[in-house]
Amino acid sequence: GEDVEQSLFLSVREGDSSVINCTYTDSSSTYLYWYKQEPGAGLQLLTYIFSNMDMKQDQRLTVLLNKKDKHLSLRIADTQTGDSAIYFCAESSRYGGATNKLIFGTGTLLAVQP
Amino acid sequence: DAGVIQSPRHEVTEMGQEVTLRCKPISGHNSLFWYRQTMMRGLELLIYFNNNVPIDDSGMPEDRFSAKMPNASFSTLKIQPSEPRDSAVYFCASREGAPGELFFGEGSRLTVL
């Protein structure tokens, strides 16, 4: 079955870059996502990448996809204390002919030290 | 739009009691998902619906769990009887169509004593 794995914790200093990594197993994944969860809240979409791309940049965020190794990363430049949250990687796999099911990783807690 | 609305936000109940969690998806969204979040297992997909029809319920832990979507604007997740190990935050999410953005509710925090 599909599986998405992430490291559990990352600590960085304010102003440094953060890199959060994710691996997935489903080779038929069509879209890969990064979601952010702040304390006591639901998840919010940060960015996504289509599986035929290898990089996407959106302001301070850079997503890199290595489809051969099934590895996804999220780089946050100039990390701020407001970036402290749990970051989830997710993949969208095919089911019943429709790209519908979204499987999330375990989440990485990013702690930004001032 | 008010976003995905879940109720109750918090529920504390005793083992053996029935628990019903409710969700109102965003109007116009045709897919609805129920997830459970715990420290030990992270975010698990329990079940999802497409156009009110359950598509995949393989994540439902056992027969004590059931979910319904009687119409496009309402879904319930029921646990009967509840057990302490069901304690978690339950999220409902909806989206307009694949592979669109999934919008999450704020979650229902369930504590079973």
XYZ file of N, CA and C in Angstrom, chain B residues 3-113:
333
model
N -15.899 27.945 5.387
C -14.933 26.866 5.480
C -15.618 25.586 5.932
N -14.817 24.552 6.166
C -15.340 23.283 6.647
C -15.673 23.438 8.132
N -16.882 23.061 8.484
C -17.328 23.253 9.867
C -17.500 21.903 10.538
N -16.847 21.752 11.670
C -16.946 20.513 12.420
C -17.546 20.776 13.801
N -18.280 19.787 14.281
C -18.791 19.873 15.655
C -18.889 18.473 16.242
N -18.720 18.353 17.550
C -18.273 19.396 18.475
C -16.774 19.653 18.333
N -16.261 20.731 18.865
C -14.826 20.986 18.836
C -14.115 20.117 19.856
N -14.791 19.905 20.977
C -14.216 19.056 22.036
C -15.320 18.167 22.568
N -14.958 16.907 22.826
C -15.909 16.012 23.469
C -15.161 15.103 24.420
N -15.686 15.028 25.630
C -15.161 14.098 26.630
C -16.290 13.150 26.965
N -16.020 11.856 26.870
C -17.065 10.876 27.115
C -16.480 9.687 27.853
N -17.342 8.826 28.299
C -16.873 7.637 29.009
C -16.882 6.432 28.076
N -15.998 5.523 28.346
C -15.901 4.301 27.574
C -17.269 3.629 27.458
N -17.582 3.191 26.245
C -18.850 2.508 26.032
C -19.933 3.410 25.474
N -19.760 4.705 25.581
C -20.757 5.647 25.069
C -20.631 5.800 23.554
N -21.739 6.218 22.948
C -21.746 6.495 21.515
C -21.275 7.915 21.282
N -20.457 8.088 20.262
C -19.942 9.414 19.901
C -20.316 9.690 18.448
N -20.834 10.873 18.198
C -21.138 11.277 16.825
C -20.441 12.591 16.526
N -19.609 12.578 15.513
C -18.917 13.781 15.057
C -19.554 14.226 13.742
N -19.650 15.542 13.590
C -20.376 16.081 12.441
C -19.492 16.978 11.593
N -19.826 17.037 10.319
C -19.030 17.843 9.401
C -19.921 18.445 8.324
N -19.687 19.728 8.072
C -20.346 20.407 6.953
C -19.249 20.842 6.001
N -19.183 20.248 4.813
C -18.109 20.625 3.886
C -18.394 21.985 3.252
N -17.417 22.485 2.546
C -17.594 23.736 1.822
C -18.576 23.502 0.666
N -19.491 24.427 0.516
C -20.508 24.301 -0.521
C -19.866 24.179 -1.897
N -20.328 23.178 -2.664
C -19.786 22.979 -4.002
C -18.669 21.960 -4.068
N -18.139 21.576 -2.908
C -17.093 20.560 -2.888
C -17.733 19.178 -3.015
N -17.133 18.321 -3.848
C -17.770 17.026 -4.077
C -17.032 15.853 -3.429
N -15.903 16.134 -2.769
C -15.190 15.068 -2.059
C -15.062 15.440 -0.589
N -15.267 14.439 0.283
C -15.166 14.678 1.718
C -14.344 13.561 2.340
N -13.441 13.955 3.236
C -12.508 13.027 3.858
C -12.623 13.116 5.380
N -12.496 11.978 6.036
C -12.353 11.930 7.495
C -10.965 11.394 7.829
N -10.211 12.168 8.639
C -8.887 11.771 9.102
C -8.882 11.732 10.624
N -7.961 10.929 11.158
C -7.755 10.896 12.601
C -6.285 11.204 12.865
N -6.030 12.066 13.843
C -4.647 12.430 14.176
C -4.323 12.050 15.608
N -3.266 11.269 15.778
C -2.748 10.931 17.098
C -1.242 11.116 17.083
N -0.671 11.226 18.280
C 0.784 11.367 18.376
C 1.477 10.127 17.831
N 0.905 8.971 18.097
C 1.583 7.718 17.747
C 1.508 7.424 16.260
N 0.391 7.709 15.619
C 0.196 7.273 14.230
C 0.072 8.418 13.237
N 0.184 9.653 13.735
C 0.104 10.778 12.811
C -1.303 10.935 12.258
N -1.397 11.302 10.983
C -2.677 11.595 10.340
C -3.081 10.390 9.495
N -4.174 9.742 9.890
C -4.623 8.540 9.191
C -5.923 8.838 8.445
N -5.991 8.408 7.197
C -7.231 8.520 6.444
C -8.174 7.411 6.879
N -9.363 7.789 7.323
C -10.336 6.799 7.767
C -11.254 6.385 6.623
N -11.836 7.380 5.959
C -12.791 7.114 4.891
C -12.898 8.360 4.032
N -13.242 8.182 2.743
C -13.587 9.360 1.974
C -14.741 9.076 1.028
N -15.459 10.148 0.722
C -16.653 10.116 -0.108
C -16.413 10.956 -1.357
N -17.006 10.514 -2.440
C -17.025 11.297 -3.662
C -18.476 11.373 -4.114
N -18.999 12.595 -4.260
C -20.413 12.766 -4.597
C -21.316 11.961 -3.660
N -21.022 12.036 -2.366
C -21.805 11.422 -1.282
C -21.661 9.910 -1.206
N -20.880 9.309 -2.058
C -20.733 7.855 -2.077
C -19.393 7.483 -1.430
N -19.397 6.531 -0.465
C -18.114 6.128 0.122
C -17.262 5.409 -0.911
N -16.031 5.890 -1.075
C -15.138 5.326 -2.083
C -14.155 4.340 -1.461
N -13.619 4.709 -0.311
C -12.607 3.872 0.324
C -12.755 3.986 1.827
N -13.143 2.907 2.468
C -13.268 2.920 3.939
C -12.269 1.965 4.578
N -11.211 1.648 3.851
C -10.242 0.679 4.354
C -9.495 1.186 5.588
N -9.531 2.474 5.840
C -8.854 3.023 7.004
C -9.697 3.024 8.261
N -10.953 2.677 8.157
C -11.820 2.621 9.344
C -11.317 1.499 10.247
N -11.005 1.817 11.507
C -10.311 0.849 12.358
C -11.068 -0.462 12.559
N -12.343 -0.385 12.796
C -13.109 -1.603 13.057
C -14.592 -1.272 12.966
N -15.396 -2.307 13.193
C -16.847 -2.140 13.000
C -17.476 -1.125 13.942
N -16.769 -0.743 14.965
C -17.324 0.261 15.885
C -17.436 1.634 15.214
N -16.696 1.795 14.121
C -16.681 3.071 13.401
C -17.596 2.984 12.186
N -18.402 4.033 11.987
C -19.209 4.104 10.778
C -19.308 5.557 10.342
N -19.446 5.779 9.054
C -19.562 7.130 8.529
C -20.657 7.173 7.483
N -21.354 8.304 7.456
C -22.423 8.479 6.483
C -22.320 9.856 5.859
N -22.865 9.952 4.665
C -22.980 11.254 4.016
C -24.335 11.278 3.320
N -25.388 11.632 4.060
C -26.737 11.571 3.500
C -26.997 12.587 2.398
N -26.231 13.678 2.397
C -26.377 14.671 1.329
C -25.060 15.423 1.173
N -25.015 16.297 0.201
C -23.755 16.961 -0.151
C -23.262 17.940 0.907
N -24.098 18.255 1.890
C -23.698 19.282 2.852
C -23.542 18.756 4.273
N -23.508 17.429 4.437
C -23.446 16.920 5.801
C -22.871 15.510 5.836
N -21.995 15.286 6.822
C -21.458 13.946 7.032
C -21.305 13.704 8.520
N -21.421 12.453 8.926
C -21.204 12.087 10.322
C -20.214 10.937 10.405
N -19.475 10.946 11.501
C -18.604 9.830 11.852
C -19.044 9.371 13.235
N -19.427 8.109 13.338
C -19.977 7.602 14.589
C -19.075 6.504 15.139
N -18.894 6.530 16.450
C -18.131 5.484 17.137
C -19.054 4.907 18.207
N -19.310 3.603 18.112
C -20.210 2.954 19.057
C -19.838 1.484 19.226
N -19.412 1.067 20.406
C -19.128 1.870 21.595
C -17.725 2.472 21.552
N -17.549 3.582 22.199
C -16.227 4.226 22.187
C -15.291 3.564 23.196
N -13.980 3.652 22.913
C -12.952 3.099 23.787
C -11.874 4.162 23.999
N -11.108 4.056 25.090
C -10.055 5.059 25.349
C -9.080 5.220 24.190
N -8.794 4.131 23.475
C -7.834 4.227 22.369
C -8.375 4.995 21.167
N -9.652 5.355 21.214
C -10.220 6.193 20.152
C -9.926 7.676 20.383
N -9.353 7.999 21.517
C -9.025 9.399 21.823
C -8.063 9.933 20.772
N -8.447 11.047 20.159
C -7.668 11.604 19.049
C -8.337 12.905 18.623
N -7.708 13.559 17.647
C -8.367 14.672 16.979
C -8.850 14.155 15.629
N -10.133 14.342 15.363
C -10.724 13.874 14.122
C -10.956 15.075 13.213
N -10.391 14.987 12.003
C -10.508 16.078 11.043
C -11.403 15.655 9.885
N -12.197 16.612 9.462
C -12.954 16.478 8.241
C -12.338 17.440 7.228
N -12.291 17.036 5.977
C -11.724 17.896 4.934
C -12.558 17.717 3.670
N -12.596 18.763 2.858
C -13.340 18.638 1.604
C -12.559 19.307 0.477
N -12.879 18.927 -0.764
C -12.287 19.594 -1.909
C -13.253 19.548 -3.081
N -12.984 20.482 -4.017
C -13.910 20.650 -5.125
C -13.755 19.543 -6.137
N -12.551 19.077 -6.323
C -12.310 18.029 -7.298
C -10.843 17.680 -7.278
N -10.542 16.461 -7.678
C -9.143 16.039 -7.693
C -8.411 16.737 -8.845
N -7.188 17.147 -8.679
C -6.388 17.058 -7.444
C -6.362 18.370 -6.666
N -7.485 18.981 -6.523
C -7.570 20.296 -5.904
C -7.149 20.317 -4.449
N -7.049 21.522 -3.922
C -6.644 21.728 -2.535
C -7.651 21.119 -1.585
N -7.138 20.473 -0.563
C -7.974 19.902 0.483
C -8.105 20.952 1.585
N -9.337 21.285 1.928
C -9.595 22.259 2.984
C -10.016 21.504 4.237
N -9.316 21.795 5.326
C -9.573 21.102 6.585
C -10.440 21.928 7.517
N -11.263 21.221 8.300
C -11.916 21.853 9.421
C -10.935 21.994 10.573
N -11.399 22.559 11.662
C -10.518 22.789 12.813
C -10.377 21.557 13.695
N -11.131 20.519 13.396
C -10.977 19.265 14.119
C -11.911 19.136 15.309
N -12.190 17.887 15.660
C -12.953 17.558 16.868
C -12.036 16.743 17.770
N -11.741 17.301 18.935
C -10.853 16.599 19.869
C -11.692 15.699 20.755
N -11.484 14.401 20.640
C -12.256 13.411 21.396
C -11.399 12.801 22.487
N -11.922 12.799 23.697
C -11.276 12.126 24.822
C -12.246 11.108 25.379
N -11.832 9.855 25.381
C -12.657 8.785 25.929
C -12.007 8.290 27.222
N -12.726 8.447 28.305
C -12.153 8.094 29.617
C -12.413 6.626 29.977
